[in-house]
XYZ file of C-alpha atoms in Angstrom:
264
model
C 57.067 -38.366 -27.448
C 54.483 -37.895 -30.266
C 51.820 -38.256 -27.475
C 53.784 -35.608 -25.208
C 53.983 -33.202 -28.260
C 50.532 -33.407 -28.933
C 49.142 -32.618 -25.177
C 49.575 -28.992 -25.367
C 47.342 -29.074 -28.625
C 44.709 -31.397 -27.047
C 44.672 -28.852 -23.949
C 44.008 -25.739 -26.178
C 41.064 -27.641 -27.820
C 39.643 -28.405 -24.700
C 39.969 -25.027 -23.666
C 38.159 -23.736 -26.743
C 35.455 -26.434 -26.216
C 34.941 -25.085 -22.848
C 34.602 -21.683 -23.517
C 31.765 -22.027 -26.428
C 29.837 -24.749 -24.368
C 26.730 -24.104 -22.539
C 28.159 -22.297 -19.181
C 31.740 -21.663 -20.864
C 33.656 -18.663 -20.247
C 32.614 -17.240 -23.667
C 28.878 -17.728 -22.775
C 29.270 -16.057 -19.394
C 31.209 -12.800 -20.997
C 28.457 -12.851 -23.553
C 25.807 -12.986 -21.079
C 27.203 -10.230 -18.770
C 27.798 -8.073 -21.834
C 24.127 -8.448 -22.810
C 22.705 -7.513 -19.362
C 24.970 -4.301 -19.530
C 23.920 -3.230 -22.779
C 20.072 -4.089 -21.894
C 20.558 -1.880 -18.508
C 22.137 1.166 -21.029
C 19.189 0.857 -23.217
C 16.623 0.874 -20.515
C 18.298 3.830 -19.082
C 18.370 5.886 -22.397
C 14.699 5.010 -23.035
C 13.612 6.161 -19.761
C 15.683 9.228 -20.040
C 13.937 9.783 -23.813
C 10.673 9.022 -22.113
C 10.901 11.664 -19.392
C 11.775 14.364 -22.017
C 9.071 13.507 -24.225
C 6.470 13.442 -21.462
C 8.169 17.008 -20.222
C 7.977 18.612 -23.653
C 4.249 17.027 -24.344
C 3.245 18.346 -20.948
C 4.283 21.834 -21.502
C 2.778 21.899 -24.920
C -0.472 20.908 -23.629
C -0.230 23.228 -20.951
C 0.600 26.167 -23.127
C -2.283 25.092 -25.698
C -4.807 24.677 -22.928
C -3.882 28.202 -21.188
C -4.354 29.965 -24.424
C -7.520 28.330 -25.616
C -9.202 29.370 -22.202
C -7.501 32.285 -20.890
C -8.114 36.316 -21.339
C -4.590 37.990 -22.285
C -3.743 39.929 -19.226
C -6.179 38.206 -16.860
C -3.916 36.796 -14.219
C -6.506 34.782 -12.455
C -7.767 33.510 -15.806
C -4.363 32.525 -16.805
C -3.708 30.461 -13.614
C -6.600 28.855 -13.282
C -6.597 26.541 -16.741
C -2.851 25.845 -15.395
C -4.070 24.011 -12.055
C -6.479 21.803 -14.340
C -3.350 20.452 -16.404
C -0.807 17.853 -15.360
C 1.894 20.264 -15.080
C 0.114 21.960 -11.974
C 2.370 21.723 -9.194
C 0.935 20.916 -5.648
C 3.670 22.910 -3.793
C 2.232 26.321 -4.838
C 0.441 26.807 -1.321
C 4.269 26.467 0.252
C 5.796 28.573 -2.596
C 3.268 31.394 -2.114
C 3.256 31.546 1.820
C 7.444 31.755 1.618
C 7.202 34.486 -0.810
C 4.537 36.673 1.026
C 6.640 36.335 4.091
C 10.060 37.200 2.251
C 8.598 40.091 0.259
C 11.933 39.525 -2.318
C 12.932 42.193 -4.495
C 14.642 39.850 -6.907
C 14.218 36.110 -7.190
C 15.919 33.645 -9.222
C 14.101 30.407 -10.311
C 16.234 27.502 -11.756
C 13.642 25.261 -13.842
C 10.786 27.415 -15.492
C 8.985 24.427 -17.063
C 5.704 25.805 -18.075
C 5.931 29.162 -16.132
C 3.374 28.312 -13.596
C 5.535 29.001 -10.828
C 7.107 31.893 -12.527
C 3.386 33.414 -12.828
C 2.721 32.795 -8.911
C 6.144 34.498 -8.078
C 5.674 37.734 -10.239
C 1.965 37.875 -8.878
C 3.248 37.926 -5.457
C 6.577 40.229 -5.864
C 6.543 43.942 -4.667
C 5.649 46.495 -7.147
C 9.532 47.031 -7.898
C 10.566 43.276 -7.693
C 11.880 41.187 -10.781
C 12.501 37.632 -11.311
C 15.282 35.714 -13.320
C 14.081 32.265 -14.327
C 16.337 29.921 -16.149
C 15.352 26.955 -18.352
C 17.585 24.582 -20.071
C 14.976 23.313 -22.912
C 15.049 26.189 -25.382
C 11.345 24.911 -26.548
C 10.432 24.958 -22.913
C 11.486 28.085 -22.273
C 9.873 29.581 -25.300
C 6.316 28.340 -24.204
C 6.707 29.484 -20.808
C 7.721 32.769 -21.192
C 4.639 33.375 -23.723
C 2.365 32.116 -20.524
C 4.045 34.716 -18.492
C 3.488 37.346 -21.179
C -0.263 36.595 -21.552
C -0.730 36.433 -17.940
C -0.370 40.355 -18.118
C 3.580 40.497 -17.206
C 6.340 42.572 -18.895
C 9.784 41.781 -20.052
C 10.983 44.578 -17.706
C 9.611 42.504 -14.804
C 11.103 39.354 -15.557
C 13.953 37.566 -17.690
C 14.352 34.116 -19.191
C 17.843 32.624 -19.339
C 17.744 29.497 -21.936
C 20.771 27.635 -20.651
C 21.958 25.093 -17.940
C 21.912 26.301 -14.387
C 25.390 26.220 -14.157
C 26.002 28.469 -17.412
C 23.260 30.847 -16.201
C 24.707 31.165 -12.490
C 28.114 32.112 -14.320
C 26.659 34.888 -16.216
C 24.298 36.384 -13.599
C 27.223 38.733 -11.779
C 27.474 40.471 -15.066
C 23.762 40.618 -15.379
C 23.034 41.991 -11.957
C 25.533 45.059 -12.416
C 23.419 45.956 -15.641
C 20.128 46.070 -13.344
C 19.211 48.826 -11.006
C 21.194 49.658 -8.004
C 19.408 47.202 -5.685
C 20.058 44.061 -7.630
C 23.791 44.195 -7.040
C 23.029 43.115 -3.547
C 21.858 39.729 -4.783
C 18.769 37.470 -4.444
C 16.915 37.128 -1.460
C 14.904 34.414 -2.757
C 15.937 31.200 -4.801
C 13.685 28.790 -6.074
C 15.187 25.461 -7.407
C 12.832 23.030 -9.421
C 15.316 21.621 -12.096
C 17.298 18.541 -11.522
C 17.880 17.757 -8.113
C 21.356 16.376 -8.537
C 22.257 20.074 -9.648
C 20.969 21.344 -6.273
C 24.154 21.443 -4.074
C 26.413 22.358 -6.924
C 24.143 25.148 -7.888
C 23.860 26.426 -4.078
C 27.804 26.175 -3.835
C 28.108 28.143 -7.010
C 25.517 31.040 -5.670
C 27.788 31.403 -2.816
C 30.749 31.595 -4.758
C 29.796 34.375 -7.184
C 28.273 36.038 -3.901
C 25.043 35.967 -5.547
C 23.238 35.534 -2.310
C 22.253 38.570 -0.324
C 24.358 39.014 2.523
C 21.507 40.119 4.827
C 20.102 36.574 4.327
C 18.618 34.255 1.259
C 16.060 31.699 1.184
C 16.241 28.975 -0.848
C 13.303 26.981 -1.618
C 14.120 23.425 -2.818
C 11.113 21.245 -4.498
C 11.173 17.766 -3.682
C 9.195 15.208 -5.533
C 10.920 12.358 -3.877
C 12.522 12.104 -0.617
C 15.938 10.982 -1.970
C 16.236 14.186 -4.201
C 17.097 16.405 -1.175
C 19.637 13.798 0.759
C 22.814 15.094 -0.693
C 22.064 19.019 0.020
C 20.311 18.285 3.144
C 23.764 16.646 4.447
C 25.818 19.554 3.413
C 23.396 22.015 5.302
C 23.409 19.527 8.447
C 27.214 19.806 8.328
C 27.420 23.600 8.505
C 24.737 24.880 10.990
C 26.564 27.953 11.618
C 25.927 28.776 7.675
C 22.253 27.169 7.236
C 19.028 26.231 8.945
C 15.849 24.702 7.673
C 13.258 27.166 8.138
C 10.020 25.464 6.734
C 8.981 21.988 5.259
C 5.428 21.979 3.570
C 3.728 20.730 0.335
C 6.814 19.349 -0.982
C 8.852 22.638 -0.352
C 11.679 22.739 1.809
C 12.898 26.098 2.732
C 16.380 26.721 4.215
C 17.943 30.122 4.818
C 21.389 31.143 4.174
C 22.715 33.008 7.227
C 24.085 36.472 6.773
C 27.498 37.071 5.567
C 28.691 33.656 6.740
C 27.716 31.419 3.669
C 30.290 32.999 1.460
C 32.260 30.192 -0.351
C 36.026 31.122 -0.435
């Protein structure tokens, strides 16, 4: 009887010993936990490193431009930027589209150091206007200074320091306060921010009726092929609303057909 009564206790001891022994349950759970923590730390470090590199790059571009350029001389401002790490190879494709579309109103999501902003402003019609959005306050401040030193005035552009989603939400009231032609919406949108926001932001622009009814070209900057997978799948499923107009130098141009791109 005593032996039978002690059996449960022995089984409990055996289970405890097996859980802490090499290869036991406890060790397996601890190992799995360590793997998850390591992966989380790796992602956090990678994110911080990307943010740090972005800020350092913008700061170095800002310092380099201001040390080399002449205030108000556009070519002098652009030339130093092409020698810095933030120079984007998609500028050729960007300029070709702007020259063809001749947009009176442009939205840029992701200003970065201001290089694309300067390129856009240089090619806009005399009455053209640029609204550019940048999430990071320091980057927005430095980028705005580069635009100003390039000879452009605040009457030609506006910098919104916020997320793209927040900026799009405020754009309807902002365009209402501009001249009458701006109320028709954007005829060119440049997306050069987080690729995961490309599709949500496109849908938001449609929902807010911010794309010009006569048609709007949306330029998607591609650094990796997978960057555009989600939005291109969406576009392919709606041929009555979109078409891919051109692809060159890391820039994919999609065209939103007149009137049909409205999201209800």
